[in-house]
mmCIF file of C-alpha atoms in Angstrom:
data_model
loop_
_atom_site.group_PDB
_atom_site.id
_atom_site.type_symbol
_atom_site.label_atom_id
_atom_site.label_comp_id
_atom_site.label_asym_id
_atom_site.label_seq_id
_atom_site.Cartn_x
_atom_site.Cartn_y
_atom_site.Cartn_z
ATOM 1 C CA MET A 253 0.000 0.000 0.000
ATOM 2 C CA LYS A 254 1.283 3.421 -0.911
ATOM 3 C CA LYS A 255 -0.241 6.623 0.444
ATOM 4 C CA VAL A 256 -0.128 9.200 -2.346
ATOM 5 C CA SER A 257 -2.073 12.017 -0.653
ATOM 6 C CA ASN A 258 -4.233 12.493 2.431
ATOM 7 C CA ASN A 259 -7.227 11.076 0.553
ATOM 8 C CA PHE A 260 -5.723 8.642 -1.942
ATOM 9 C CA SER A 261 -3.659 5.458 -1.883
ATOM 10 C CA ILE A 262 -2.734 2.705 -4.329
ATOM 11 C CA SER A 263 -1.649 -0.911 -4.381
ATOM 12 C CA GLY A 264 -1.542 -4.120 -6.315
ATOM 13 C CA PRO A 265 -4.242 -6.751 -5.684
ATOM 14 C CA ILE A 266 -6.170 -6.546 -2.401
ATOM 15 C CA ASP A 267 -7.393 -9.154 0.069
ATOM 16 C CA ASP A 268 -9.602 -9.080 3.181
ATOM 17 C CA ALA A 269 -6.727 -8.025 5.444
ATOM 18 C CA ALA A 270 -5.847 -5.106 3.159
ATOM 19 C CA ILE A 271 -9.480 -4.050 2.932
ATOM 20 C CA GLU A 272 -9.821 -4.022 6.727
ATOM 21 C CA ALA A 273 -6.536 -2.145 7.187
ATOM 22 C CA LEU A 274 -7.534 0.486 4.628
ATOM 23 C CA LYS A 275 -11.009 0.782 6.124
ATOM 24 C CA ALA A 276 -9.381 1.467 9.513
ATOM 25 C CA GLN A 277 -7.436 4.296 7.832
ATOM 26 C CA GLY A 278 -10.647 5.905 6.566
ATOM 27 C CA VAL A 279 -10.899 4.460 3.064
ATOM 28 C CA THR A 280 -14.535 4.291 1.985
ATOM 29 C CA LYS A 281 -14.173 3.617 -1.742
ATOM 30 C CA PHE A 282 -12.125 1.096 -3.705
ATOM 31 C CA VAL A 283 -11.534 1.655 -7.417
ATOM 32 C CA ASN A 284 -10.364 -1.386 -9.353
ATOM 33 C CA VAL A 285 -8.711 -0.243 -12.586
ATOM 34 C CA ARG A 286 -7.713 -3.725 -13.652
ATOM 35 C CA PRO A 287 -9.568 -5.528 -16.465
ATOM 36 C CA ASP A 288 -10.730 -9.057 -15.746
ATOM 37 C CA ASN A 289 -8.665 -11.983 -17.046
ATOM 38 C CA GLU A 290 -5.271 -10.271 -17.095
ATOM 39 C CA GLU A 291 -3.802 -13.241 -15.263
ATOM 40 C CA GLU A 292 -5.024 -16.781 -14.640
ATOM 41 C CA ASP A 293 -5.300 -16.560 -10.848
ATOM 42 C CA GLN A 294 -6.730 -13.046 -10.757
ATOM 43 C CA ALA A 295 -9.913 -12.467 -8.741
ATOM 44 C CA SER A 296 -12.763 -11.264 -10.964
ATOM 45 C CA ALA A 297 -14.204 -7.782 -10.597
ATOM 46 C CA GLU A 298 -17.484 -9.377 -9.521
ATOM 47 C CA LYS A 299 -15.826 -11.340 -6.706
ATOM 48 C CA LEU A 300 -13.864 -8.283 -5.600
ATOM 49 C CA ALA A 301 -17.052 -6.207 -5.552
ATOM 50 C CA ILE A 302 -18.715 -8.748 -3.263
ATOM 51 C CA LYS A 303 -15.646 -8.862 -1.018
ATOM 52 C CA VAL A 304 -15.307 -5.062 -0.703
ATOM 53 C CA ARG A 305 -19.034 -4.487 -0.246
ATOM 54 C CA SER A 306 -19.172 -7.186 2.458
ATOM 55 C CA HIS A 307 -17.000 -4.802 4.495
ATOM 56 C CA GLY A 308 -19.587 -2.040 4.016
ATOM 57 C CA LEU A 309 -17.476 -0.135 1.510
ATOM 58 C CA GLU A 310 -18.032 1.212 -1.984
ATOM 59 C CA TYR A 311 -16.530 -0.589 -4.974
ATOM 60 C CA VAL A 312 -16.087 0.754 -8.516
ATOM 61 C CA HIS A 313 -14.686 -1.158 -11.486
ATOM 62 C CA LEU A 314 -13.017 1.030 -14.096
ATOM 63 C CA PRO A 315 -11.047 -1.416 -16.273
ATOM 64 C CA VAL A 316 -8.093 0.190 -18.044
ATOM 65 C CA LYS A 317 -5.366 -1.543 -20.033
ATOM 66 C CA PRO A 318 -1.786 -0.543 -19.158
ATOM 67 C CA ASN A 319 -0.760 2.768 -20.725
ATOM 68 C CA CYS A 320 -4.103 3.119 -22.557
ATOM 69 C CA TYR A 321 -5.757 6.078 -20.824
ATOM 70 C CA SER A 322 -8.705 7.543 -22.696
ATOM 71 C CA GLU A 323 -10.313 10.904 -21.937
ATOM 72 C CA GLU A 324 -13.364 8.963 -20.719
ATOM 73 C CA ASP A 325 -11.241 6.859 -18.331
ATOM 74 C CA ILE A 326 -9.620 9.980 -16.895
ATOM 75 C CA ALA A 327 -12.957 11.805 -16.558
ATOM 76 C CA GLU A 328 -14.499 8.821 -14.756
ATOM 77 C CA PHE A 329 -11.511 8.615 -12.424
ATOM 78 C CA VAL A 330 -11.846 12.341 -11.640
ATOM 79 C CA LYS A 331 -15.504 11.688 -10.811
ATOM 80 C CA GLN A 332 -14.644 8.788 -8.503
ATOM 81 C CA LEU A 333 -12.086 10.907 -6.657
ATOM 82 C CA ALA A 334 -14.579 13.750 -6.217
ATOM 83 C CA VAL A 335 -17.638 11.789 -5.112
ATOM 84 C CA GLY A 336 -17.966 10.937 -1.423
ATOM 85 C CA ASP A 337 -16.316 12.192 1.713
ATOM 86 C CA GLY A 338 -13.947 9.347 2.552
ATOM 87 C CA LYS A 339 -10.598 8.304 1.221
ATOM 88 C CA VAL A 340 -10.169 6.443 -2.069
ATOM 89 C CA HIS A 341 -7.936 3.440 -2.672
ATOM 90 C CA ALA A 342 -7.238 2.418 -6.267
ATOM 91 C CA PHE A 343 -5.613 -0.851 -7.253
ATOM 92 C CA CYS A 344 -4.499 -2.869 -10.254
ATOM 93 C CA ARG A 345 -1.814 -5.491 -10.884
ATOM 94 C CA THR A 346 1.108 -3.361 -9.628
ATOM 95 C CA GLY A 347 -0.375 0.028 -8.747
ATOM 96 C CA ASN A 348 1.054 1.726 -11.842
ATOM 97 C CA ARG A 349 -2.253 2.258 -13.646
ATOM 98 C CA ALA A 350 -3.764 3.569 -10.433
ATOM 99 C CA ILE A 351 -1.029 6.178 -9.944
ATOM 100 C CA HIS A 352 -1.045 7.093 -13.627
ATOM 101 C CA LEU A 353 -4.795 7.733 -13.503
ATOM 102 C CA TRP A 354 -4.412 9.788 -10.314
ATOM 103 C CA ALA A 355 -1.719 11.939 -11.943
ATOM 104 C CA LEU A 356 -3.789 12.395 -15.099
ATOM 105 C CA ALA A 357 -6.926 13.158 -13.076
ATOM 106 C CA ASN A 358 -5.079 15.881 -11.179
ATOM 107 C CA ALA A 359 -3.283 17.409 -14.184
ATOM 108 C CA ASN A 360 -5.897 20.182 -14.517
ATOM 109 C CA SER A 361 -6.225 21.045 -10.843
ATOM 110 C CA GLU A 362 -2.686 20.630 -9.484
ATOM 111 C CA THR A 363 0.765 21.688 -10.624
ATOM 112 C CA LEU A 364 3.096 19.153 -12.166
ATOM 113 C CA LYS A 365 5.520 19.909 -9.332
ATOM 114 C CA TYR A 366 2.906 18.961 -6.699
ATOM 115 C CA ILE A 367 1.972 15.742 -8.530
ATOM 116 C CA GLU A 368 5.632 14.769 -8.931
ATOM 117 C CA LYS A 369 6.321 15.511 -5.250
ATOM 118 C CA GLN A 370 3.423 13.339 -4.071
ATOM 119 C CA CYS A 371 4.508 10.523 -6.369
ATOM 120 C CA GLU A 372 8.129 10.803 -5.255
ATOM 121 C CA LYS A 373 7.117 10.647 -1.570
ATOM 122 C CA SER A 374 5.154 7.477 -2.232
ATOM 123 C CA GLU A 375 7.875 6.019 -4.468
ATOM 124 C CA CYS A 376 5.645 6.022 -7.548
ATOM 125 C CA ASN A 377 6.769 6.642 -11.110
ATOM 126 C CA ILE A 378 4.654 8.725 -13.492
ATOM 127 C CA SER A 379 7.212 9.190 -16.271
ATOM 128 C CA ALA A 380 5.049 7.140 -18.658
ATOM 129 C CA VAL A 381 2.232 9.733 -18.479
ATOM 130 C CA LYS A 382 4.094 13.047 -18.078
ATOM 131 C CA GLU A 383 3.716 13.970 -21.723
ATOM 132 C CA LEU A 384 0.031 13.073 -21.710
ATOM 133 C CA MET A 385 -0.458 15.185 -18.556
ATOM 134 C CA GLN A 386 0.744 18.266 -20.424
ATOM 135 C CA ASP A 387 -1.903 17.710 -23.094
ATOM 136 C CA ILE A 388 -4.754 17.746 -20.580
#
């Protein structure tokens, strides 16, 4: 788990222990940005939704392929970050798509310096989307 800002964190795949730990930290929404069937042993979005909701938390599935970020994907991610009053945790296979979407979602409202600083503090790399951020 990597805390990116006061209201946002990322990780790779989650389990019950991670869900409970994040819930204890104030996370109220989980955003799964991983498409189903990326790997053989991957839990399906449907199973993850049941698992997260069984903890009384919100679950959103926004499947995005690595390094394929459409304007619609970014707009939906912005919406998910803005809706609700709790913290958001996004996850995928490694956390890279989650941090890329966060950086892209904040490109209009935050400076590149701020985004880079938050990513550096959480040991996240956004070099793959820097150019795309400038086009937003």
